[in-house]
Amino acid sequence: MKILLLNSSYRKEGNTARVLECIKEEILLTAGRQGLSAEFETVSLAHADIQICRGCRRCFDRGEKSCPLKDEVPGIKERLDSADGVVLASPVYVEDVNGIMKNWIDRMAFNNHRPAFSGKPAIILTTSGTYSSKHALKTMETAFNAWGGISVGKDRFRTGAFTGKEDIKIKNLKKIKKLSARLYNAITHKTERYPSVYSLIYFKVQQKYWQKTKDTRTFDYTYWKEKGWLNNDCSYYTRNSAGWIKIKFARLLGSIISVLFT
């Protein structure tokens, strides 16, 4: 399995990086016990060339390859594409993700229109000096779910300014084990086969929007049509094993919501 660690902290060896290292070690131990291998790649968003979004809409209207900003965003997306699972991690700044994470999310906004990560599992974590609210976690979770991914776990880590990795591990061992297990199990048991009710509802709302649109010449409409997602018998981005009651409920609720918001 291949797991991508996305860290938005500017501190290369800060608390966020230390928590990620603990997650990595725990997954490696689990994989080793089961005779499996796990490959990790870390992307430091703070030290990558990610320019500020200009809001020109070219990625929406003409596709992401038409973006006038030539930087590392396409390469990071490719790494995300090829990963079996993802860890999104950000320090908390003023009760939200830091600007580095938010800018990357903004630059990836075209995935809200054309969900490219359907069924990909992720765990989400934040670090802060004191107990923060869950707002920063929600920012990352909302974005990733909108891109078609599945958030399988999230948690906050309270760390001091000079907390060592071993201290972090000792104080947060239960959280580390829980998050690591959720991502590991999601990858090995193919979580995309069992999407949540929220994910099914979100798909139905999007589907209804593109089914009702009058402008069928857009890049987004073509994308949805080519994927087969506009077909009425399509209930999710990928084939899934969700129960029919769950699907029926999600489709009904999604249809109601679409009347209100699309």
Short mmCIF file of C-alpha atoms in Angstrom, two decimals:
data_model
loop_
_atom_site.label_atom_id
_atom_site.label_comp_id
_atom_site.label_asym_id
_atom_site.label_seq_id
_atom_site.Cartn_x
_atom_site.Cartn_y
_atom_site.Cartn_z
CA MET A 1 0.00 0.00 0.00
CA LYS A 2 1.12 3.56 -0.68
CA ILE A 3 0.21 6.32 1.74
CA LEU A 4 0.67 10.04 1.14
CA LEU A 5 1.34 12.31 4.13
CA LEU A 6 0.40 15.94 3.44
CA ASN A 7 1.85 18.32 6.03
CA SER A 8 1.10 22.06 5.86
CA SER A 9 3.29 23.10 8.80
CA TYR A 10 6.29 25.26 7.89
CA ARG A 11 8.30 23.59 10.64
CA LYS A 12 9.92 20.55 9.03
CA GLU A 13 10.52 18.87 12.39
CA GLY A 14 7.63 20.44 14.30
CA ASN A 15 4.83 18.80 16.21
CA THR A 16 2.72 18.11 13.13
CA ALA A 17 5.62 16.24 11.53
CA ARG A 18 6.17 14.30 14.76
CA VAL A 19 2.54 13.19 14.92
CA LEU A 20 2.74 12.09 11.29
CA GLU A 21 5.87 10.08 12.07
CA CYS A 22 4.01 8.33 14.90
CA ILE A 23 1.13 7.48 12.53
CA LYS A 24 3.63 6.15 9.99
CA GLU A 25 5.40 3.95 12.55
CA GLU A 26 2.12 2.50 13.82
CA ILE A 27 0.93 1.57 10.32
CA LEU A 28 4.30 0.00 9.52
CA LEU A 29 4.05 -2.13 12.66
CA THR A 30 0.53 -3.26 11.76
CA ALA A 31 1.50 -4.05 8.17
CA GLY A 32 4.58 -5.93 9.34
CA ARG A 33 2.56 -8.12 11.68
CA GLN A 34 0.36 -9.11 8.75
CA GLY A 35 3.24 -9.70 6.37
CA LEU A 36 2.42 -6.68 4.22
CA SER A 37 4.51 -3.72 3.15
CA ALA A 38 3.63 -0.04 3.32
CA GLU A 39 5.27 2.76 1.37
CA PHE A 40 5.07 6.37 2.56
CA GLU A 41 5.67 9.67 0.83
CA THR A 42 5.63 13.00 2.63
CA VAL A 43 4.78 16.26 0.90
CA SER A 44 5.62 19.46 2.74
CA LEU A 45 3.06 21.90 1.38
CA ALA A 46 4.89 24.77 3.08
CA HIS A 47 8.06 24.12 1.13
CA ALA A 48 6.42 23.30 -2.20
CA ASP A 49 5.90 25.88 -4.92
CA ILE A 50 2.18 26.55 -4.55
CA GLN A 51 1.16 29.95 -5.82
CA ILE A 52 -1.88 31.90 -4.66
CA CYS A 53 -5.11 31.16 -6.54
CA ARG A 54 -6.15 34.09 -8.76
CA GLY A 55 -9.79 33.11 -9.02
CA CYS A 56 -9.66 33.19 -12.83
CA ARG A 57 -11.93 30.10 -13.12
CA ARG A 58 -9.90 28.59 -15.95
CA CYS A 59 -9.60 25.30 -14.06
CA PHE A 60 -13.41 25.21 -13.78
CA ASP A 61 -14.24 26.27 -17.31
CA ARG A 62 -11.40 24.75 -19.35
CA GLY A 63 -9.87 22.12 -17.08
CA GLU A 64 -7.06 22.24 -14.54
CA LYS A 65 -4.37 21.93 -17.21
CA SER A 66 -5.28 25.43 -18.40
CA CYS A 67 -4.32 27.01 -15.06
CA PRO A 68 -1.95 29.96 -15.76
CA LEU A 69 0.05 29.20 -12.60
CA LYS A 70 2.93 26.87 -13.34
CA ASP A 71 3.97 25.32 -10.06
CA GLU A 72 3.92 22.02 -8.15
CA VAL A 73 0.15 21.63 -7.69
CA PRO A 74 -0.31 19.22 -10.65
CA GLY A 75 2.53 17.04 -9.35
CA ILE A 76 1.03 16.89 -5.86
CA LYS A 77 -2.33 15.94 -7.37
CA GLU A 78 -0.63 13.10 -9.28
CA ARG A 79 0.85 11.79 -6.03
CA LEU A 80 -2.58 11.99 -4.45
CA ASP A 81 -4.05 10.13 -7.42
CA SER A 82 -1.60 7.25 -7.08
CA ALA A 83 -1.84 6.90 -3.28
CA ASP A 84 -4.02 4.22 -1.69
CA GLY A 85 -4.62 6.40 1.36
CA VAL A 86 -3.95 9.94 2.56
CA VAL A 87 -3.18 11.77 5.80
CA LEU A 88 -4.06 15.48 5.86
CA ALA A 89 -2.34 17.37 8.68
CA SER A 90 -2.32 21.04 9.64
CA PRO A 91 -1.42 23.12 12.68
CA VAL A 92 -4.30 25.24 13.97
CA TYR A 93 -4.03 28.98 13.32
CA VAL A 94 -6.85 31.17 14.69
CA GLU A 95 -9.19 28.20 15.01
CA ASP A 96 -8.70 27.01 11.42
CA VAL A 97 -6.13 25.41 9.16
CA ASN A 98 -3.07 27.53 8.45
CA GLY A 99 -2.91 29.63 5.28
CA ILE A 100 -0.64 27.11 3.56
CA MET A 101 -3.24 24.34 3.81
CA LYS A 102 -6.08 26.69 2.85
CA ASN A 103 -4.24 27.93 -0.23
CA TRP A 104 -3.60 24.35 -1.36
CA ILE A 105 -7.29 23.53 -0.85
CA ASP A 106 -8.23 26.62 -2.89
CA ARG A 107 -5.92 25.55 -5.71
CA MET A 108 -7.55 22.09 -5.71
CA ALA A 109 -11.09 23.52 -5.86
CA PHE A 110 -11.69 22.20 -9.40
CA ASN A 111 -12.08 18.78 -7.77
CA ASN A 112 -15.31 20.05 -6.20
CA HIS A 113 -16.71 20.14 -9.75
CA ARG A 114 -14.93 17.03 -11.02
CA PRO A 115 -14.30 14.70 -8.04
CA ALA A 116 -11.10 12.89 -8.90
CA PHE A 117 -10.51 11.01 -5.65
CA SER A 118 -13.67 8.92 -5.53
CA GLY A 119 -13.49 6.40 -2.72
CA LYS A 120 -9.96 7.29 -1.58
CA PRO A 121 -9.71 7.05 2.23
CA ALA A 122 -8.07 9.67 4.43
CA ILE A 123 -7.47 10.45 8.07
CA ILE A 124 -7.30 14.08 9.14
CA LEU A 125 -5.46 15.60 12.08
CA THR A 126 -4.57 18.95 13.59
CA THR A 127 -2.01 20.08 16.16
CA SER A 128 -2.28 23.01 18.55
CA GLY A 129 -0.82 24.26 21.82
CA THR A 130 -4.19 24.15 23.55
CA TYR A 131 -7.43 22.34 22.87
CA SER A 132 -8.83 23.90 19.71
CA SER A 133 -12.31 23.54 18.30
CA LYS A 134 -13.01 21.06 15.51
CA HIS A 135 -13.32 23.82 12.91
CA ALA A 136 -9.93 23.16 11.29
CA LEU A 137 -10.69 19.44 11.05
CA LYS A 138 -14.01 20.27 9.41
CA THR A 139 -12.31 22.51 6.83
CA MET A 140 -10.10 19.67 5.59
CA GLU A 141 -12.80 17.01 5.86
CA THR A 142 -15.35 19.06 3.90
CA ALA A 143 -12.85 19.70 1.11
CA PHE A 144 -11.70 16.08 0.83
CA ASN A 145 -15.23 14.69 0.88
CA ALA A 146 -16.24 17.20 -1.81
CA TRP A 147 -13.42 15.83 -3.96
CA GLY A 148 -15.00 12.37 -3.77
CA GLY A 149 -12.76 11.07 -0.99
CA ILE A 150 -13.85 9.42 2.24
CA SER A 151 -12.77 10.70 5.65
CA VAL A 152 -12.42 7.58 7.81
CA GLY A 153 -11.09 9.28 10.94
CA LYS A 154 -10.10 12.65 12.40
CA ASP A 155 -8.71 13.98 15.66
CA ARG A 156 -6.96 16.87 17.41
CA PHE A 157 -3.55 16.61 19.03
CA ARG A 158 -2.63 18.95 21.85
CA THR A 159 1.13 19.54 21.82
CA GLY A 160 3.44 21.97 23.56
CA ALA A 161 5.98 24.18 21.81
CA PHE A 162 8.85 21.75 22.46
CA THR A 163 7.12 18.39 22.79
CA GLY A 164 9.34 15.50 21.71
CA LYS A 165 8.09 12.69 19.49
CA GLU A 166 8.18 10.09 22.27
CA ASP A 167 6.21 12.38 24.59
CA ILE A 168 3.64 12.95 21.84
CA LYS A 169 3.38 9.20 21.31
CA ILE A 170 2.97 8.42 25.01
CA LYS A 171 0.34 11.10 25.60
CA ASN A 172 -1.61 10.34 22.41
CA LEU A 173 -1.06 6.62 21.92
CA LYS A 174 -4.77 5.79 21.89
CA LYS A 175 -5.49 8.42 19.21
CA ILE A 176 -2.51 7.33 17.13
CA LYS A 177 -3.52 3.68 17.21
CA LYS A 178 -7.15 4.49 16.43
CA LEU A 179 -6.43 6.74 13.44
CA SER A 180 -3.74 4.41 12.07
CA ALA A 181 -6.05 1.40 12.31
CA ARG A 182 -8.87 3.22 10.55
CA LEU A 183 -6.71 4.20 7.60
CA TYR A 184 -5.03 0.79 7.40
CA ASN A 185 -8.36 -1.05 7.52
CA ALA A 186 -9.92 1.33 5.01
CA ILE A 187 -7.15 0.57 2.52
CA THR A 188 -7.02 -3.19 3.06
CA HIS A 189 -10.80 -3.64 3.20
CA LYS A 190 -11.60 -1.29 0.32
CA THR A 191 -13.70 1.32 2.11
CA GLU A 192 -14.84 2.80 -1.21
CA ARG A 193 -17.17 -0.18 -1.52
CA TYR A 194 -19.12 1.06 1.49
CA PRO A 195 -19.59 4.84 1.14
CA SER A 196 -21.20 6.74 3.99
CA VAL A 197 -24.72 8.15 3.78
CA TYR A 198 -23.16 11.63 3.61
CA SER A 199 -21.03 10.64 0.60
CA LEU A 200 -24.02 9.12 -1.18
CA ILE A 201 -26.12 12.22 -0.52
CA TYR A 202 -23.35 14.53 -1.73
CA PHE A 203 -23.08 12.53 -4.95
CA LYS A 204 -26.83 12.71 -5.55
CA VAL A 205 -26.90 16.50 -5.07
CA GLN A 206 -24.08 16.92 -7.58
CA GLN A 207 -25.69 14.47 -9.99
CA LYS A 208 -28.99 16.35 -9.89
CA TYR A 209 -27.23 19.64 -10.57
CA TRP A 210 -25.50 18.39 -13.71
CA GLN A 211 -28.61 16.54 -14.89
CA LYS A 212 -30.60 19.77 -14.71
CA THR A 213 -28.02 22.10 -16.25
CA LYS A 214 -28.98 23.64 -19.56
CA ASP A 215 -25.42 24.28 -20.71
CA THR A 216 -24.16 20.86 -21.75
CA ARG A 217 -21.04 22.25 -23.43
CA THR A 218 -19.09 22.85 -20.24
CA PHE A 219 -15.94 20.98 -19.27
CA ASP A 220 -17.61 19.82 -16.05
CA TYR A 221 -20.72 18.43 -17.76
CA THR A 222 -18.61 16.51 -20.25
CA TYR A 223 -16.55 15.06 -17.40
CA TRP A 224 -19.65 13.80 -15.57
CA LYS A 225 -21.18 12.40 -18.74
CA GLU A 226 -18.03 10.53 -19.75
CA LYS A 227 -17.78 9.03 -16.28
CA GLY A 228 -21.36 7.73 -16.59
CA TRP A 229 -22.33 9.58 -13.42
CA LEU A 230 -25.35 11.24 -15.04
CA ASN A 231 -27.15 7.92 -15.53
CA ASN A 232 -30.15 7.59 -13.20
CA ASP A 233 -29.06 4.13 -12.08
CA CYS A 234 -25.66 5.44 -10.96
CA SER A 235 -25.64 5.92 -7.17
CA TYR A 236 -21.97 6.76 -6.55
CA TYR A 237 -18.67 7.62 -8.22
CA THR A 238 -17.51 4.00 -8.04
CA ARG A 239 -19.19 0.62 -7.84
CA ASN A 240 -20.15 0.02 -4.24
CA SER A 241 -21.68 -2.48 -1.88
CA ALA A 242 -23.85 -0.12 0.13
CA GLY A 243 -27.20 -1.62 1.13
CA TRP A 244 -30.20 -0.74 -1.01
CA ILE A 245 -32.03 0.90 1.92
CA LYS A 246 -29.03 3.13 2.57
CA ILE A 247 -28.82 4.05 -1.11
CA LYS A 248 -32.56 4.71 -1.40
CA PHE A 249 -32.53 6.94 1.68
CA ALA A 250 -29.48 8.88 0.49
CA ARG A 251 -30.89 9.36 -3.01
CA LEU A 252 -34.24 10.57 -1.65
CA LEU A 253 -32.62 13.02 0.75
CA GLY A 254 -30.15 14.15 -1.92
CA SER A 255 -33.02 14.83 -4.33
CA ILE A 256 -34.79 16.96 -1.72
CA ILE A 257 -31.66 18.92 -0.93
CA SER A 258 -30.96 19.47 -4.62
CA VAL A 259 -34.35 21.18 -5.01
CA LEU A 260 -33.36 23.66 -2.31
CA PHE A 261 -29.78 24.34 -3.30
CA THR A 262 -29.36 23.67 -7.04
#
